[in-house]
mmCIF file of C-alpha atoms in Angstrom:
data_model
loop_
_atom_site.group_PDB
_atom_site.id
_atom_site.type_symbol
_atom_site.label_atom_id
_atom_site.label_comp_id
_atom_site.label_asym_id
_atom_site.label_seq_id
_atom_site.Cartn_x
_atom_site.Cartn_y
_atom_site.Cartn_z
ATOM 1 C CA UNK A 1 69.678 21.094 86.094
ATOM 2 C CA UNK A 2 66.699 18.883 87.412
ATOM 3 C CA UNK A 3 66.935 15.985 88.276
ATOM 4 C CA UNK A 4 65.672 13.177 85.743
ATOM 5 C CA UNK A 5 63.080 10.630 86.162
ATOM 6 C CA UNK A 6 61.776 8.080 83.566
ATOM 7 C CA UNK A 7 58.706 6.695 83.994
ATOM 8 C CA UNK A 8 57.966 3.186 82.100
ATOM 9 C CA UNK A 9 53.945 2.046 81.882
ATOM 10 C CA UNK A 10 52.043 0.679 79.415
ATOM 11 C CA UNK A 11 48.865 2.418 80.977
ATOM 12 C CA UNK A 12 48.641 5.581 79.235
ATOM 13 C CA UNK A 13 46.326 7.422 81.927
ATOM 14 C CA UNK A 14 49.174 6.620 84.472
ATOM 15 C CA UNK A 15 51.887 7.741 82.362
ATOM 16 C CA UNK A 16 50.028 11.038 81.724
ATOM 17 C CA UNK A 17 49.442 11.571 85.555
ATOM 18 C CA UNK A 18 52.885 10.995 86.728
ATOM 19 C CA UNK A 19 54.455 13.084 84.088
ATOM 20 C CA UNK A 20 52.126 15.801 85.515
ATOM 21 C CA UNK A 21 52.844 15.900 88.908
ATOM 22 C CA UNK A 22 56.495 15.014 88.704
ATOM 23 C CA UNK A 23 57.105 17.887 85.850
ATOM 24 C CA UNK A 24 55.391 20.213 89.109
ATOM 25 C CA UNK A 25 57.929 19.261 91.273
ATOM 26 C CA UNK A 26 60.699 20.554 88.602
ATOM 27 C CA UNK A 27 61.401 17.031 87.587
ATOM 28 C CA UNK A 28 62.710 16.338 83.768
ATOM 29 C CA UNK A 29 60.436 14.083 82.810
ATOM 30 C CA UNK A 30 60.502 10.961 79.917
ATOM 31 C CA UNK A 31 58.172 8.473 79.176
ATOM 32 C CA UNK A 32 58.265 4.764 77.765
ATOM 33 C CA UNK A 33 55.481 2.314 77.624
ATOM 34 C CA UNK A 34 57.512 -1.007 77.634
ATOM 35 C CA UNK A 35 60.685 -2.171 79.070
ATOM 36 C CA UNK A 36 62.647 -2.204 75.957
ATOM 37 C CA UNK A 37 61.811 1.082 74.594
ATOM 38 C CA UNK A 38 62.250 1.883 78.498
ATOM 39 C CA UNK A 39 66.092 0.627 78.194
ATOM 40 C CA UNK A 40 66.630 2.723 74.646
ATOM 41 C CA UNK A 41 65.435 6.017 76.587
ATOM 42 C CA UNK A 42 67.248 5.473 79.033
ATOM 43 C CA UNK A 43 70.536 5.000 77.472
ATOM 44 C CA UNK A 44 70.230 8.623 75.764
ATOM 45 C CA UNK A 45 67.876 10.049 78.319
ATOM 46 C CA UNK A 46 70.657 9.289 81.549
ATOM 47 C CA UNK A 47 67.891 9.642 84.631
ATOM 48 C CA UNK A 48 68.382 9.683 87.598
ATOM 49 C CA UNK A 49 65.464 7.616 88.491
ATOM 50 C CA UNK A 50 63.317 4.932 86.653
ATOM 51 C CA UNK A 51 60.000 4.315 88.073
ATOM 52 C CA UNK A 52 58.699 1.013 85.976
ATOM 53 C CA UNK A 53 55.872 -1.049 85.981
ATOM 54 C CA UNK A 54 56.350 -4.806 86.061
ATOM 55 C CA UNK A 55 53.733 -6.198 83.447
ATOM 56 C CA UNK A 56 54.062 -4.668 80.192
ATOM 57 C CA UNK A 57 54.274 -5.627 76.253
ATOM 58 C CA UNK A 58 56.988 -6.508 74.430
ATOM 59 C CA UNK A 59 59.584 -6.294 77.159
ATOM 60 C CA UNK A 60 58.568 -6.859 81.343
ATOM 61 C CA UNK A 61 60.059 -4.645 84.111
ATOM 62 C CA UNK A 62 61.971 -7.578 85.442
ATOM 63 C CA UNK A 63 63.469 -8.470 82.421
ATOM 64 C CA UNK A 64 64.300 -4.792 81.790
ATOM 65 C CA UNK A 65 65.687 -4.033 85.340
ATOM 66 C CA UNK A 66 67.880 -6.717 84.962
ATOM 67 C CA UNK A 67 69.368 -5.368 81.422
ATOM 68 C CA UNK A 68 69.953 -1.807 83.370
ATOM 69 C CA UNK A 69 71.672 -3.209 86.227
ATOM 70 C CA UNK A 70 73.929 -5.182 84.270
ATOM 71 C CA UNK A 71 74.673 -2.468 81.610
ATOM 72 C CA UNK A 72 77.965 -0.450 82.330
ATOM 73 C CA UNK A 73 76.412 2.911 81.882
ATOM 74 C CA UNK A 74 72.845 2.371 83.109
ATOM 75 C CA UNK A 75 73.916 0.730 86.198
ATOM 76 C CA UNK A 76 74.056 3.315 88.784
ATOM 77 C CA UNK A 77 70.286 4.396 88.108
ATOM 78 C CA UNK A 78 68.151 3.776 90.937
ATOM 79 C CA UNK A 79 65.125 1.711 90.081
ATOM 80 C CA UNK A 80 61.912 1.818 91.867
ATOM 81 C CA UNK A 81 59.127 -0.705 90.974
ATOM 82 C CA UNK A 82 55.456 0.598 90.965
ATOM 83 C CA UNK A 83 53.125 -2.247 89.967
ATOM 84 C CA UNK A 84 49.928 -3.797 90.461
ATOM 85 C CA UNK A 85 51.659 -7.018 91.710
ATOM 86 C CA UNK A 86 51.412 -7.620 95.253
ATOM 87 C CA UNK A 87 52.365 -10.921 95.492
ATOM 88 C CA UNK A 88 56.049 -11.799 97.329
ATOM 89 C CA UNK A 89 57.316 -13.546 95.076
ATOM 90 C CA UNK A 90 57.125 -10.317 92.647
ATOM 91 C CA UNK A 91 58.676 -8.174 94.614
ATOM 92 C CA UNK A 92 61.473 -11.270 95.473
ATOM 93 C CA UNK A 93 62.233 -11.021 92.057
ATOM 94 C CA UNK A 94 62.203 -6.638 91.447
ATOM 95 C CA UNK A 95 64.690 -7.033 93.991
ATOM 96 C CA UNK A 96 66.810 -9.818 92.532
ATOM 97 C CA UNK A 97 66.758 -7.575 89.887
ATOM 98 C CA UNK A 98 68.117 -5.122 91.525
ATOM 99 C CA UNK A 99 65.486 -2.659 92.660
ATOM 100 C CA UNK A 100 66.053 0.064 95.143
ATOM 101 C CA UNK A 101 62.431 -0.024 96.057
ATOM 102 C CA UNK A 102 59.167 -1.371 95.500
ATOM 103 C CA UNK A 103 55.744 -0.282 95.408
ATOM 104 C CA UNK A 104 51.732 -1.452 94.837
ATOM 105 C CA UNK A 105 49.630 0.416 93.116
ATOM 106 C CA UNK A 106 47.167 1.986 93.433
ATOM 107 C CA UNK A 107 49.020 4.859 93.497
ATOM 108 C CA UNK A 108 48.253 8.117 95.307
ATOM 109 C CA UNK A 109 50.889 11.003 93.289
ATOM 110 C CA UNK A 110 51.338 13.255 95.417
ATOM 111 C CA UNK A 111 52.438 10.675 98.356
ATOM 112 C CA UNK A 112 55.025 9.446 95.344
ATOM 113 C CA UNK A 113 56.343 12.232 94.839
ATOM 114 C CA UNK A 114 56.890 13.100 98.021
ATOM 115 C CA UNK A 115 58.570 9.909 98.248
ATOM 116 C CA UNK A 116 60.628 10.556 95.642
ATOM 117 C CA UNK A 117 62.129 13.690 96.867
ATOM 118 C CA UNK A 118 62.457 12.175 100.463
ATOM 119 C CA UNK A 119 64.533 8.909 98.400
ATOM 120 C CA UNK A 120 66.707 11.662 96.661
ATOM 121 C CA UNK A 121 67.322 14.033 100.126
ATOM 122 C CA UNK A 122 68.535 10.567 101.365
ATOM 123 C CA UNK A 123 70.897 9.914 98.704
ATOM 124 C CA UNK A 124 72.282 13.703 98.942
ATOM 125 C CA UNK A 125 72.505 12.998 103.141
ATOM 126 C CA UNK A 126 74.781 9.613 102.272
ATOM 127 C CA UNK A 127 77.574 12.285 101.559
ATOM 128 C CA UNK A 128 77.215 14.121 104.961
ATOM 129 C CA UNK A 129 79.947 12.372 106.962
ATOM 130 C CA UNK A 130 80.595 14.200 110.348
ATOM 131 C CA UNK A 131 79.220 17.591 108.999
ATOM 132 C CA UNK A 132 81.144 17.752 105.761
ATOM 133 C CA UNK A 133 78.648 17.823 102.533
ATOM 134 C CA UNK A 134 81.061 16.350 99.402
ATOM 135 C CA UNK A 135 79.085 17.749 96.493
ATOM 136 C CA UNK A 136 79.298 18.591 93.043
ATOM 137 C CA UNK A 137 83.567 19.371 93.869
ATOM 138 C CA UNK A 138 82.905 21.365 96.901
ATOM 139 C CA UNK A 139 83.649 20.098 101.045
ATOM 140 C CA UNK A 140 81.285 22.112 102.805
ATOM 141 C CA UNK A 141 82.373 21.974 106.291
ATOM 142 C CA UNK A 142 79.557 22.715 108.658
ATOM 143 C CA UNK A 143 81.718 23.060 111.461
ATOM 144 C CA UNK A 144 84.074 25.522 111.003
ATOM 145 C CA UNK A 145 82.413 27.234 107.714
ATOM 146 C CA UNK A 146 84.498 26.306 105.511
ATOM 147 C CA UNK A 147 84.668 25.602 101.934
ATOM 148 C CA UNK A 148 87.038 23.513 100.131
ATOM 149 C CA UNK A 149 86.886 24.423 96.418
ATOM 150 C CA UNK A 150 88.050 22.147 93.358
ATOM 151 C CA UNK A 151 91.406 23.751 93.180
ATOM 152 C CA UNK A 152 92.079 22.716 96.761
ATOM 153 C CA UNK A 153 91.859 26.153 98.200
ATOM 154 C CA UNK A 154 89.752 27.257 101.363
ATOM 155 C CA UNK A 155 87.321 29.391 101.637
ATOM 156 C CA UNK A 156 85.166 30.599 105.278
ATOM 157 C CA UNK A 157 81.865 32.116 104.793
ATOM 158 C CA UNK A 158 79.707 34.082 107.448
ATOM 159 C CA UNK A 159 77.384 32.202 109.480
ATOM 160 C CA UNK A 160 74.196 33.252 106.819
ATOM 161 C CA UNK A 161 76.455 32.991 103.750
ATOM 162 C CA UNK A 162 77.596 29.691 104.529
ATOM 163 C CA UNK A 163 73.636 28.313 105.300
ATOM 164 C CA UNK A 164 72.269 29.342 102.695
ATOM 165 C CA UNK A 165 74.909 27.775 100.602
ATOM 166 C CA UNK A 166 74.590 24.519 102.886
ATOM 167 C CA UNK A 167 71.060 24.659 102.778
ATOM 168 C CA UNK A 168 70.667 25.027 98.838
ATOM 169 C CA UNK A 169 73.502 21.642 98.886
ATOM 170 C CA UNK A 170 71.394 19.505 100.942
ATOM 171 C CA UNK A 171 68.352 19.634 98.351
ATOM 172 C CA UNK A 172 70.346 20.214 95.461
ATOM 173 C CA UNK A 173 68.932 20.492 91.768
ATOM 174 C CA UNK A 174 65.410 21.908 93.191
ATOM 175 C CA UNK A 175 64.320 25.893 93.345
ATOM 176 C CA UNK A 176 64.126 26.766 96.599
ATOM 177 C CA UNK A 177 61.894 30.240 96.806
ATOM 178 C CA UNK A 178 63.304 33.798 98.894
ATOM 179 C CA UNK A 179 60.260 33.511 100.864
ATOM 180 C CA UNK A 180 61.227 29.827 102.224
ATOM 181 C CA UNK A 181 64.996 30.553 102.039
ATOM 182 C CA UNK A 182 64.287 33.604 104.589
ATOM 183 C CA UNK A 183 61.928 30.698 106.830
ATOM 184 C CA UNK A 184 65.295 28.274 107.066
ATOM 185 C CA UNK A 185 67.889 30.857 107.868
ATOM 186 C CA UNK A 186 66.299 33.447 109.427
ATOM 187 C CA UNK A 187 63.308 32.089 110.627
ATOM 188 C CA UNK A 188 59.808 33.551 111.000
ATOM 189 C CA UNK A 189 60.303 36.591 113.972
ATOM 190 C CA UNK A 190 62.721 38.182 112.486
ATOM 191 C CA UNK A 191 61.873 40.753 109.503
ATOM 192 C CA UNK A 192 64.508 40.265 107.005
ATOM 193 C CA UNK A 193 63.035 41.843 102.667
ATOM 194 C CA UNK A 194 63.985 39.327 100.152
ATOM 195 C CA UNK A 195 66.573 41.243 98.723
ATOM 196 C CA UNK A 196 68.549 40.435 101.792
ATOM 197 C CA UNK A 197 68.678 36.653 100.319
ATOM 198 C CA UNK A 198 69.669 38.100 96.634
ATOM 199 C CA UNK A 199 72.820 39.943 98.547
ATOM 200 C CA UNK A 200 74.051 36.998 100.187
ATOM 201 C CA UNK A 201 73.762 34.957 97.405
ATOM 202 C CA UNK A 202 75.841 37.432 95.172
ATOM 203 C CA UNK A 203 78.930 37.309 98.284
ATOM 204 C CA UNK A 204 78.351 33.292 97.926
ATOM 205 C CA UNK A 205 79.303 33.336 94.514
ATOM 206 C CA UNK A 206 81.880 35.618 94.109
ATOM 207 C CA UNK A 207 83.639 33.617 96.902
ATOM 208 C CA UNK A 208 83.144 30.019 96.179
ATOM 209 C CA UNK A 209 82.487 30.121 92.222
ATOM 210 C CA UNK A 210 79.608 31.210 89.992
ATOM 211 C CA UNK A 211 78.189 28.007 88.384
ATOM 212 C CA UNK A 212 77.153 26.392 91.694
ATOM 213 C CA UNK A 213 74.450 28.338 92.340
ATOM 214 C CA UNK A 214 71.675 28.960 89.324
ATOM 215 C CA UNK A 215 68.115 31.244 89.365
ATOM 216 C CA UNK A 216 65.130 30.799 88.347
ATOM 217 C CA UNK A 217 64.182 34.180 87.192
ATOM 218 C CA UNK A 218 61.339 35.580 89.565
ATOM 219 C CA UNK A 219 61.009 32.350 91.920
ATOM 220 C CA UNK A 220 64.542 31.508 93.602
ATOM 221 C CA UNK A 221 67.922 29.749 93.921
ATOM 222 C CA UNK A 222 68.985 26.376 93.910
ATOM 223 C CA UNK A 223 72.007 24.240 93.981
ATOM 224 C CA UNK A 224 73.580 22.651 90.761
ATOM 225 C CA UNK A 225 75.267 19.653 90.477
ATOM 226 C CA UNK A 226 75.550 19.232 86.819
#
């Protein structure tokens, strides 16, 4: 239920560490070290993200970004560029080519992967119109509490029902732990036991549907979208 990002590099040590600290963050993870074996994985591999290098063997990122962009099925991956290439007219052309962003090594992970996550909590805030999450089938009204299910029925949850289950939609696809579920809902003065969050979470499902909501076994919840 991750969400997938493939990483394309022809430098081995960089592949290695960005497959590290993404797979930390609960990312699904593939690798390629050139554009076309990049554009192969990706056809069977369906990320969600491509992070490519520009200069690279056999196949460049530019070339390659254009292939996705222009390829029915590969065409609604985001692409960001991370290359050594600073110059303008490089990143002139990542864009022509239809990048969604574009950065210079050298690269600092843990910054990129916090920008990562920040570029997909954007992307899941584009469907927040006026309070109402559209996710995965559901409406989430934050206004009134309401769910609107698949089937077209309604459904109104109590205040902490209905955010943790807005919550866990805004950052969908990632664990979120008890410990920082009980932080966003209840906050930090009042004394609420992590079973509390395990009970709620139950009501949720056997309300709105029981494949929305997955666990890790011994860390948390999260929200599913696949």
């Amino acid at each position: 239920m991750a969400k997938k990002v493939l990483v394309i590099d022809d430098d081995l040590d960089i592949l290695e560490l960005l497959i590290y600290n993404l797979s930390k963050e609960n990312y699904e993870v593939k690798s390629a070290v050139n554009g076309l074996e990049g554009i192969k994985v990706a056809k069977s591999f369906m990320p969600d993200l491509i992070l490519m290098d520009i200069m690279m063997p056999v196949m460049d990122g530019i070339e390659a970004g254009k292939i996705i962009k222009n390829t029915e099925s590969l065409k609604h991956i985001y692409v960001i560029y991370l290359t050594a290439r600073a110059e303008e007219y490089s990143e002139v052309a990542a864009f022509d080519a239809g990048a969604d962003d574009y950065l210079t090594k050298p690269i600092k992970p843990r910054a990129l992967v916090s920008r990562i996550n920040a570029f997909f909590r954007k992307e899941t805030q584009k469907n927040v119109v006026d309070g109402i999450l559209e996710i995965a089938g559901l409406r989430i009204n934050k206004e009134n509490y309401s769910v609107t299910k698949e089937d077209g029925s309604i459904v109104i949850l109590p205040k902490k029902e209905f955010e943790i289950l807005y919550y866990l939609a805004t950052v969908p696809n990632k664990v979120q732990s008890r410990d920082s579920l009980l932080q966003k809902i209840w906050g930090s003065d009042i004394f609420v036991v992590e079973r509390t969050i395990d009970v709620h979470i139950r009501k949720v499902r056997e309300k709105i549907g029981d494949k929305y909501i997955g666990t890790l076994k011994g860390v948390g919840y999260m929200f599913k979208t696949e």
